[in-house]
Coordinates of C-alpha atoms and ligand atoms in Angstrom, one line a residue:
M1195 CA 36.9 -19.3 -4.6
K1196 CA 36.4 -15.8 -3.2
S1197 CA 34.1 -15.5 -0.1
I1198 CA 31.1 -13.3 -0.5
K1199 CA 32.5 -11.0 2.2
S1200 CA 35.7 -10.2 0.2
Y1201 CA 33.7 -10.0 -3.1
V1202 CA 31.5 -7.3 -1.5
Q1203 CA 34.6 -5.5 -0.1
E1204 CA 36.3 -5.4 -3.5
N1205 CA 33.2 -4.3 -5.4
K1206 CA 31.3 -2.2 -3.0
D1207 CA 31.9 1.2 -4.8
R1208 CA 30.7 -0.3 -8.1
F1209 CA 27.6 -1.8 -6.3
I1210 CA 26.7 1.6 -4.9
N1211 CA 27.3 3.4 -8.1
E1212 CA 25.2 1.0 -10.1
L1213 CA 22.3 1.4 -7.7
I1214 CA 22.6 5.2 -7.8
E1215 CA 22.2 5.1 -11.6
L1216 CA 19.1 3.0 -11.2
L1217 CA 17.7 5.4 -8.7
K1218 CA 18.0 8.3 -11.0
I1219 CA 15.2 7.0 -13.2
P1220 CA 11.8 8.2 -11.8
S1221 CA 9.8 5.0 -12.3
I1222 CA 6.6 6.3 -10.6
S1223 CA 3.8 3.8 -11.5
A1224 CA 0.9 5.9 -10.1
D1225 CA 1.4 8.7 -12.7
P1226 CA 1.1 7.9 -16.4
A1227 CA 3.4 10.8 -17.2
Y1228 CA 6.3 8.6 -16.1
K1229 CA 5.5 5.8 -18.6
N1230 CA 8.8 6.3 -20.5
D1231 CA 10.8 6.1 -17.2
I1232 CA 9.0 2.9 -16.4
T1233 CA 10.2 1.4 -19.8
K1234 CA 13.7 2.8 -19.2
T1235 CA 13.9 1.2 -15.7
A1236 CA 12.7 -2.2 -17.0
E1237 CA 15.3 -2.0 -19.7
A1238 CA 18.0 -1.1 -17.1
I1239 CA 17.0 -4.1 -14.9
K1240 CA 17.1 -6.4 -17.9
I1241 CA 20.7 -5.3 -18.8
S1242 CA 21.8 -5.7 -15.2
L1243 CA 20.5 -9.3 -15.1
E1244 CA 22.2 -10.0 -18.4
K1245 CA 25.5 -8.5 -17.2
A1246 CA 25.3 -10.5 -13.9
G1247 CA 25.1 -13.7 -16.0
C1248 CA 21.5 -14.8 -16.4
N1249 CA 21.3 -17.1 -19.4
K1250 CA 17.9 -15.8 -20.4
V1251 CA 16.3 -12.4 -19.8
E1252 CA 13.2 -11.0 -21.4
I1253 CA 10.9 -8.0 -21.0
C1254 CA 7.4 -9.4 -20.9
E1255 CA 4.7 -7.0 -22.1
T1256 CA 1.5 -7.0 -20.1
P1257 CA -1.7 -4.9 -20.3
G1258 CA 0.1 -2.4 -18.0
N1259 CA 3.8 -2.0 -17.1
P1260 CA 6.3 -4.6 -18.4
I1261 CA 7.7 -7.4 -16.2
V1262 CA 11.4 -8.3 -16.4
Y1263 CA 11.8 -12.0 -16.3
G1264 CA 15.2 -13.6 -16.1
E1265 CA 16.4 -17.1 -15.4
H1266 CA 19.5 -19.2 -14.9
I1267 CA 18.7 -22.9 -15.1
L1268 CA 21.6 -25.2 -14.2
D1269 CA 19.8 -28.5 -14.0
N1270 CA 16.1 -29.4 -13.8
K1271 CA 16.9 -31.8 -10.9
L1272 CA 18.0 -28.9 -8.7
P1273 CA 15.6 -26.8 -6.7
T1274 CA 14.6 -23.4 -8.1
I1275 CA 14.4 -20.1 -6.2
L1276 CA 12.1 -17.5 -7.6
V1277 CA 13.1 -14.0 -6.7
Y1278 CA 10.5 -11.3 -6.8
G1279 CA 10.9 -7.5 -6.6
H1280 CA 9.4 -4.3 -7.9
Y1281 CA 11.2 -1.6 -9.9
D1282 CA 8.3 0.9 -9.6
V1283 CA 8.4 3.6 -6.9
Q1284 CA 5.9 5.8 -5.1
P1285 CA 5.3 9.4 -6.1
A1286 CA 7.9 11.7 -4.5
D1287 CA 5.5 14.3 -3.2
P1288 CA 5.5 16.4 -1.2
I1289 CA 8.7 17.4 -3.0
D1290 CA 9.5 20.5 -0.9
L1291 CA 9.9 18.3 2.2
W1292 CA 12.9 16.5 0.6
D1293 CA 16.4 17.7 1.7
S1294 CA 17.8 16.7 -1.7
P1295 CA 15.9 16.0 -4.9
P1296 CA 14.3 12.5 -4.8
F1297 CA 15.8 11.4 -8.1
E1298 CA 19.3 12.8 -7.5
P1299 CA 20.7 10.2 -5.0
V1300 CA 23.1 11.4 -2.4
I1301 CA 24.9 9.5 0.4
K1302 CA 24.7 11.0 3.9
K1303 CA 25.5 9.7 7.4
T1304 CA 22.7 9.6 9.9
E1305 CA 22.6 8.5 13.6
I1306 CA 21.1 5.1 12.6
H1307 CA 23.4 4.8 9.5
P1308 CA 26.9 5.9 10.6
D1309 CA 28.3 4.3 7.4
G1310 CA 26.0 6.4 5.3
A1311 CA 22.7 5.9 3.5
I1312 CA 21.6 6.5 0.0
F1313 CA 18.8 9.1 -0.1
A1314 CA 16.5 8.7 -3.1
R1315 CA 12.9 7.6 -3.8
G1316 CA 13.0 3.9 -4.2
S1317 CA 16.3 3.4 -2.5
C1318 CA 14.8 1.1 0.1
D1319 CA 11.4 0.3 -1.5
D1320 CA 12.4 -1.5 -3.6
K1321 CA 15.2 -0.8 -6.1
G1322 CA 17.9 -1.0 -3.5
Q1323 CA 16.6 -4.3 -2.1
L1324 CA 15.9 -5.9 -5.4
Y1325 CA 19.4 -4.9 -6.6
M1326 CA 21.0 -6.8 -3.7
H1327 CA 19.6 -9.9 -5.4
V1328 CA 21.1 -9.0 -8.7
K1329 CA 24.6 -8.5 -7.1
A1330 CA 24.4 -11.6 -5.0
F1331 CA 23.6 -13.6 -8.1
E1332 CA 26.5 -11.9 -9.9
Y1333 CA 28.8 -13.1 -7.2
M1334 CA 27.5 -16.7 -7.4
I1335 CA 27.9 -16.8 -11.2
K1336 CA 31.4 -15.2 -11.2
E1337 CA 32.7 -17.5 -8.5
G1338 CA 30.9 -20.5 -9.9
N1339 CA 29.0 -21.4 -6.7
L1340 CA 25.4 -20.9 -7.6
P1341 CA 23.9 -24.0 -6.0
C1342 CA 20.5 -24.1 -7.7
N1343 CA 18.3 -22.7 -10.5
V1344 CA 17.1 -19.2 -10.1
K1345 CA 14.3 -17.2 -11.7
F1346 CA 13.8 -13.4 -11.4
M1347 CA 10.5 -11.7 -11.8
I1348 CA 10.7 -8.0 -11.3
E1349 CA 7.5 -6.0 -11.8
G1350 CA 6.6 -2.4 -12.3
E1351 CA 3.2 -2.0 -10.7
E1352 CA 3.6 -3.1 -7.1
E1353 CA 2.8 0.3 -5.7
V1354 CA -0.5 0.4 -7.6
G1355 CA -1.8 -3.0 -6.9
S1356 CA 0.1 -5.5 -9.2
S1357 CA -2.8 -6.1 -11.5
S1358 CA -0.6 -6.9 -14.5
L1359 CA 1.5 -9.2 -12.4
E1360 CA -1.6 -11.1 -11.4
W1361 CA -2.5 -11.4 -15.2
F1362 CA 1.1 -12.6 -15.9
V1363 CA 1.2 -15.2 -13.1
K1364 CA -2.1 -16.7 -14.1
R1365 CA -0.9 -17.2 -17.6
N1366 CA 2.7 -18.4 -16.9
Q1367 CA 2.3 -21.0 -14.1
E1368 CA 4.6 -23.4 -16.0
K1369 CA 7.3 -20.9 -16.6
L1370 CA 7.3 -19.7 -13.0
T1371 CA 7.4 -23.1 -11.2
N1372 CA 9.7 -22.9 -8.2
D1373 CA 10.4 -24.5 -4.8
V1374 CA 10.5 -21.3 -2.8
I1375 CA 9.9 -17.6 -3.5
L1376 CA 12.4 -15.1 -2.1
I1377 CA 11.6 -11.4 -1.6
S1378 CA 13.4 -8.5 -0.1
D1379 CA 10.8 -5.8 0.2
T1380 CA 10.2 -5.5 3.9
G1381 CA 12.2 -4.4 6.9
M1382 CA 14.0 -5.8 10.0
I1383 CA 14.1 -4.7 13.6
S1384 CA 17.5 -3.0 13.6
N1385 CA 21.0 -3.4 12.2
K1386 CA 22.0 -5.3 15.4
Q1387 CA 18.8 -7.4 15.6
P1388 CA 17.8 -8.9 12.2
S1389 CA 14.3 -10.2 11.8
I1390 CA 12.4 -12.2 9.2
T1391 CA 9.0 -11.0 8.2
T1392 CA 6.6 -13.8 8.8
G1393 CA 3.4 -12.0 8.0
L1394 CA 2.0 -9.3 5.9
R1395 CA -1.4 -7.6 6.3
G1396 CA -4.0 -7.7 3.6
L1397 CA -5.7 -4.6 2.2
S1398 CA -9.0 -3.2 1.2
Y1399 CA -8.8 0.3 -0.3
V1400 CA -11.8 2.4 -1.2
E1401 CA -12.6 5.9 -2.3
V1402 CA -15.8 7.5 -1.1
E1403 CA -17.7 10.4 -2.5
V1404 CA -20.5 12.3 -0.7
T1405 CA -22.8 14.5 -2.7
G1406 CA -25.1 17.1 -1.3
P1407 CA -26.7 19.9 -3.4
N1408 CA -26.2 19.8 -7.1
R1409 CA -23.9 22.8 -7.1
D1410 CA -21.6 24.7 -4.7
L1411 CA -23.7 27.0 -2.6
H1412 CA -23.3 30.4 -0.8
S1413 CA -22.6 29.3 2.8
G1414 CA -24.6 32.2 4.1
L1415 CA -27.7 31.9 1.9
Y1416 CA -27.9 28.1 2.3
G1417 CA -25.8 27.4 5.4
G1418 CA -27.8 25.6 8.1
A1419 CA -30.6 24.5 5.7
V1420 CA -28.9 21.9 3.6
A1421 CA -26.5 19.1 4.3
N1422 CA -22.8 20.1 4.0
P1423 CA -21.1 17.1 2.4
I1424 CA -17.8 17.9 4.2
N1425 CA -19.5 18.1 7.6
I1426 CA -21.4 14.9 6.9
L1427 CA -18.3 13.0 5.6
T1428 CA -16.2 13.9 8.6
K1429 CA -19.0 12.8 11.0
M1430 CA -19.4 9.5 9.1
I1431 CA -15.7 8.9 9.2
A1432 CA -15.4 9.7 12.9
S1433 CA -18.2 7.1 13.6
L1434 CA -16.1 4.3 12.0
H1435 CA -14.2 3.9 15.3
D1436 CA -15.8 3.6 18.8
E1437 CA -14.3 5.1 22.0
D1438 CA -12.0 2.0 22.4
N1439 CA -10.8 2.4 18.8
H1440 CA -12.5 -0.7 17.6
I1441 CA -13.9 -0.5 14.1
T1442 CA -17.7 -0.2 14.1
I1443 CA -18.5 -1.8 10.7
P1444 CA -20.8 -4.7 11.4
G1445 CA -19.1 -8.0 10.6
F1446 CA -15.7 -6.4 10.2
Y1447 CA -14.0 -8.7 12.8
D1448 CA -16.0 -11.9 12.1
K1449 CA -13.3 -13.7 10.2
V1450 CA -10.3 -12.4 12.2
I1451 CA -8.2 -15.1 13.6
E1452 CA -7.2 -13.9 17.1
A1453 CA -3.6 -14.5 18.0
T1454 CA -3.2 -17.1 20.7
E1455 CA -1.8 -16.1 24.2
E1456 CA 1.4 -18.0 23.3
E1457 CA 1.8 -16.0 20.1
R1458 CA 1.3 -12.7 21.9
I1459 CA 3.9 -13.7 24.6
E1460 CA 6.4 -14.6 21.8
M1461 CA 5.7 -11.3 20.1
A1462 CA 6.3 -9.3 23.3
K1463 CA 9.8 -10.7 23.5
A1464 CA 11.0 -8.7 20.4
P1465 CA 13.0 -5.7 21.4
F1466 CA 10.9 -2.6 21.4
E1467 CA 11.3 0.7 23.3
L1468 CA 8.1 2.7 23.5
D1469 CA 10.1 5.9 24.4
D1470 CA 12.3 5.6 21.3
Y1471 CA 9.3 5.0 19.2
K1472 CA 7.6 8.1 20.4
K1473 CA 10.8 10.1 20.1
A1474 CA 11.4 9.0 16.6
L1475 CA 7.9 10.2 15.5
D1476 CA 7.8 13.3 17.9
I1477 CA 4.6 12.2 19.5
N1478 CA 3.7 12.5 23.2
A1479 CA 1.6 9.3 23.2
V1480 CA 0.7 6.3 21.0
Y1481 CA -2.9 5.7 20.0
G1482 CA -4.8 2.7 19.0
E1483 CA -7.1 -0.2 19.7
K1484 CA -7.8 -0.8 23.4
G1485 CA -6.3 -4.1 24.7
Y1486 CA -3.4 -4.4 22.3
T1487 CA 0.2 -3.3 22.4
T1488 CA 1.8 -1.0 19.8
N1489 CA 3.5 -4.0 18.1
E1490 CA 0.2 -5.9 18.0
R1491 CA -1.7 -2.9 16.7
N1492 CA 0.5 -2.5 13.8
S1493 CA 0.8 -6.1 12.7
I1494 CA -1.8 -8.6 13.9
R1495 CA -4.8 -6.3 14.2
P1496 CA -6.9 -4.9 11.3
T1497 CA -7.2 -1.2 10.9
L1498 CA -9.1 1.6 9.1
D1499 CA -7.4 4.8 8.1
V1500 CA -8.2 7.8 6.1
N1501 CA -5.3 8.3 3.6
G1502 CA -6.6 11.5 2.0
I1503 CA -9.6 13.8 2.4
W1504 CA -10.7 16.8 0.3
G1505 CA -13.5 19.0 -0.8
G1506 CA -14.5 22.7 -0.8
Y1507 CA -12.2 25.6 -1.0
I1508 CA -8.5 25.2 -0.1
G1509 CA -7.0 28.2 -1.9
E1510 CA -5.7 31.4 -0.5
G1511 CA -7.9 33.4 1.9
A1512 CA -11.5 32.7 2.6
K1513 CA -14.3 31.7 0.3
T1514 CA -17.7 31.3 1.8
V1515 CA -19.0 28.1 0.2
I1516 CA -20.8 24.9 0.8
A1517 CA -19.2 22.4 -1.6
S1518 CA -21.4 20.1 -3.6
K1519 CA -19.1 17.1 -2.9
A1520 CA -16.6 15.8 -0.4
F1521 CA -14.2 12.9 -0.9
A1522 CA -11.9 10.6 1.0
K1523 CA -9.6 7.7 0.4
I1524 CA -9.7 5.0 3.0
S1525 CA -7.5 2.0 3.6
M1526 CA -8.3 -1.0 5.7
R1527 CA -5.4 -3.3 6.6
L1528 CA -6.6 -6.9 7.1
V1529 CA -5.4 -9.9 8.9
P1530 CA -6.0 -13.6 8.3
D1531 CA -8.7 -14.8 7.5
Q1532 CA -10.4 -11.5 6.4
D1533 CA -11.4 -11.5 2.8
P1534 CA -10.7 -8.2 1.0
D1535 CA -13.8 -8.3 -1.3
E1536 CA -16.0 -9.2 1.6
V1537 CA -14.6 -6.4 3.8
T1538 CA -15.1 -3.9 0.9
K1539 CA -18.7 -5.0 0.7
L1540 CA -19.3 -4.7 4.4
F1541 CA -17.7 -1.2 4.3
T1542 CA -19.9 -0.1 1.4
Q1543 CA -23.1 -1.4 3.0
H1544 CA -22.3 0.2 6.3
F1545 CA -21.3 3.5 4.7
E1546 CA -24.6 3.7 2.8
N1547 CA -26.5 2.7 5.9
I1548 CA -25.1 5.5 8.1
A1549 CA -25.5 8.3 5.5
P1550 CA -28.3 10.7 6.2
K1551 CA -31.0 11.0 3.5
S1552 CA -29.7 14.5 2.6
V1553 CA -26.7 13.1 0.8
K1554 CA -25.9 10.6 -1.9
I1555 CA -23.0 8.1 -1.4
K1556 CA -20.7 6.5 -3.9
V1557 CA -18.0 4.0 -2.9
T1558 CA -15.4 3.0 -5.4
P1559 CA -13.2 0.0 -4.5
H1560 CA -9.5 0.1 -5.5
H1561 CA -6.9 -2.6 -5.3
G1562 CA -6.9 -5.1 -2.4
G1563 CA -5.3 -8.3 -1.3
H1564 CA -5.2 -11.0 1.3
A1565 CA -2.9 -11.2 4.3
Y1566 CA -0.1 -13.7 4.3
V1567 CA 1.6 -15.7 7.0
T1568 CA 4.9 -17.6 6.5
P1569 CA 5.2 -20.8 8.5
I1570 CA 8.5 -21.0 10.4
D1571 CA 8.9 -24.8 10.3
N1572 CA 9.8 -25.0 6.6
I1573 CA 13.3 -25.2 5.1
G1574 CA 13.0 -21.8 3.5
Y1575 CA 12.6 -20.1 6.9
K1576 CA 15.3 -22.2 8.4
A1577 CA 17.7 -21.4 5.6
A1578 CA 17.0 -17.7 6.0
N1579 CA 17.5 -17.8 9.7
K1580 CA 20.8 -19.5 9.4
A1581 CA 22.0 -17.0 6.8
Y1582 CA 21.2 -14.1 9.1
S1583 CA 23.0 -15.8 12.0
E1584 CA 26.1 -16.2 9.8
T1585 CA 26.3 -12.6 8.6
F1586 CA 24.9 -10.7 11.7
G1587 CA 26.2 -13.0 14.4
V1588 CA 22.8 -13.4 16.0
P1589 CA 19.7 -15.4 14.8
A1590 CA 16.8 -13.5 13.3
I1591 CA 13.6 -13.0 15.1
P1592 CA 10.3 -13.8 13.3
Q1593 CA 8.1 -10.7 13.1
R1594 CA 4.8 -10.0 11.5
S1595 CA 4.7 -6.7 9.6
G1596 CA 1.9 -4.3 9.1
G1597 CA 2.6 -3.6 5.5
S1598 CA 1.1 -5.4 2.5
I1599 CA 2.5 -7.1 -0.6
P1600 CA -0.8 -8.4 -1.9
I1601 CA 0.8 -10.5 -4.6
V1602 CA 2.3 -12.9 -2.0
A1603 CA -1.0 -14.5 -1.2
L1604 CA -1.7 -14.8 -4.9
F1605 CA 1.7 -16.6 -5.4
E1606 CA 0.7 -19.2 -2.9
Q1607 CA -2.7 -19.7 -4.5
E1608 CA -1.4 -19.8 -8.1
L1609 CA 2.1 -21.2 -7.8
K1610 CA 1.6 -23.2 -4.6
S1611 CA 4.8 -22.1 -3.0
K1612 CA 5.7 -20.3 0.2
T1613 CA 7.4 -16.9 0.3
I1614 CA 10.4 -16.0 2.5
L1615 CA 10.5 -12.3 3.2
M1616 CA 14.2 -11.4 3.8
G1617 CA 14.0 -7.7 4.1
F1618 CA 16.9 -5.4 5.0
G1619 CA 15.3 -2.0 5.4
L1620 CA 14.5 -0.3 8.6
D1621 CA 11.2 1.3 9.6
S1622 CA 13.1 4.6 10.0
D1623 CA 14.2 4.5 6.3
A1624 CA 11.1 6.6 5.5
I1625 CA 9.7 4.5 2.6
H1626 CA 6.8 6.3 0.9
S1627 CA 7.9 9.5 2.7
P1628 CA 10.2 12.4 1.8
N1629 CA 13.9 11.6 2.4
E1630 CA 13.6 7.9 1.8
H1631 CA 16.9 6.2 2.3
F1632 CA 18.7 2.9 2.5
G1633 CA 21.7 2.2 4.6
I1634 CA 24.9 1.3 2.9
F1635 CA 25.5 -1.3 5.7
N1636 CA 22.0 -2.8 5.0
Y1637 CA 22.6 -2.9 1.2
L1638 CA 26.0 -4.6 1.5
K1639 CA 24.8 -6.9 4.3
G1640 CA 21.9 -8.0 2.1
I1641 CA 24.2 -8.8 -0.7
E1642 CA 26.3 -10.9 1.7
T1643 CA 23.4 -12.7 3.3
I1644 CA 21.5 -13.8 0.1
P1645 CA 24.1 -16.3 -1.3
L1646 CA 24.1 -17.9 2.2
F1647 CA 20.3 -18.4 1.9
Y1648 CA 20.8 -20.2 -1.5
K1649 CA 23.5 -22.4 0.0
N1650 CA 21.6 -23.2 3.2
Y1651 CA 18.4 -23.8 1.3
V1652 CA 19.9 -26.3 -1.1
E1653 CA 21.7 -28.1 1.8
L1654 CA 18.4 -28.4 3.7
Y1655 CA 16.5 -29.4 0.5
N1656 CA 19.0 -32.3 -0.1
K1657 CA 18.4 -33.5 3.4
V1658 CA 14.7 -34.0 3.2
Ligands
LIG2834 N1 7.4 -2.9 0.3 C1 6.1 -2.3 0.7 C2 5.4 -3.2 1.7 C3 6.1 -3.3 3.0 C4 7.1 -2.4 3.5 C5 5.8 -4.4 3.8 C6 7.7 -2.6 4.7 C7 6.4 -4.6 5.0 C8 7.4 -3.7 5.5 C9 5.3 -2.3 -0.6 O1 6.0 -1.7 -1.6 C10 4.1 -1.4 -0.3 O2 4.3 -0.2 -0.1 N2 2.9 -2.0 -0.3 C11 1.7 -1.2 -0.3 C12 0.5 -2.0 -0.8 C13 0.2 -1.8 -2.3 C14 -1.0 -2.5 -2.7 C15 0.1 -0.3 -2.6 C16 1.4 -0.9 1.2 O3 1.7 -1.7 2.1 O4 0.8 0.2 1.4
LIG2835 MN1 7.9 -2.4 -1.8
LIG2836 MN1 5.9 0.5 -1.3

């Protein structure tokens, strides 16, 4: 039987080329214009699972984008791992900030990735990471050492809130029964120091609309006498944080579970260089909630950020106008035990309360989700940790992430199983940004590490 290491060495060019083909399809879920590419990508994932050796693969239609479901059941007495990933990607804009076209993958060396990285939208988030699972599975099938049952569930709406997946999971509990859920859609500290993501933040996302006069007005004739929605909106937004950068929405922090002193001491042990952090982002200073470190601010603390703001005239030259409306999109990242619906309500009430009489307010909620924390005393976590030790030579550090995968909390609620987040990306891989990339080292290391998770998991499972 071939070791995974030598299998990867022998097949790495093919692994890279197959991923490149997948990355060429622009499966952008946010824009309906890419519907055909969504279908094409689902089809390509289905074929890849069949070729890898799954004994059943199907494309499951939903009210939205299709879900690719595959399984390989060896024996009902064996444990079952459910692998989740998403084949949809974020929009590529702003296109002109890409050094190469987002859907024409190229391999380039970088300081952090001396072995090269694949530059393309979706390379790290999440096509590259989900494809590691397909290739790891291919190895276990070819070499006859798959130790348990496996189910794959690859969706096409993660970047827009997973509403069809929620629909699917609620209707297919039986089909999706499993012992543990395995996801590679997060990152790790560095290529020398692996980490396992033990927490994800929740999310409440709203769009606000401020309406002043019933039409755009001449800013000379009316300026100073009526409320300017853009002036008002920016003032309202500014008031959502106080001078210590705490969020001012009444009740916002009520359900937050504060980290214990021990947890904070543990967190502070993770390697982190503030100077490198600032240098990587070209900022002179960090910024955030008083009383917390940078690592705490971006993982265990809730936040509120404007993601987009618009209104009025933004074309060439000057146009003297007071716009009738102003808009903003606002995300609030949540931590246990904040409830996204409750936070959305608190936000809406507060936003209406602070608005002057001179404007009308409309708040439209978008997708949301609960935060998630993985316990580190279960066999899934232990199996992952051992796998990283075996391939990286050092044990992985548990680390809570600031990102969100809202469906993970729903998995726990509906399928009653824990999720292990074995991510292989780096924060510097520029996910959701221009020039997203995924290290070749990371891609191949992921393929190497995953079969060891399977092996360790089944060994630990048989012991208890
Ligand atoms: N894979 C990311 C989430 C992520 C990345 C978590 C890195 C931890 C580390 C996922 O695709 C994502 O972008 N999620 C969205 C939420 C979604 C509802 C749009 C997010 O976090 O903004
Ligand atoms: Mn993702
Ligand atoms: Mn994403």
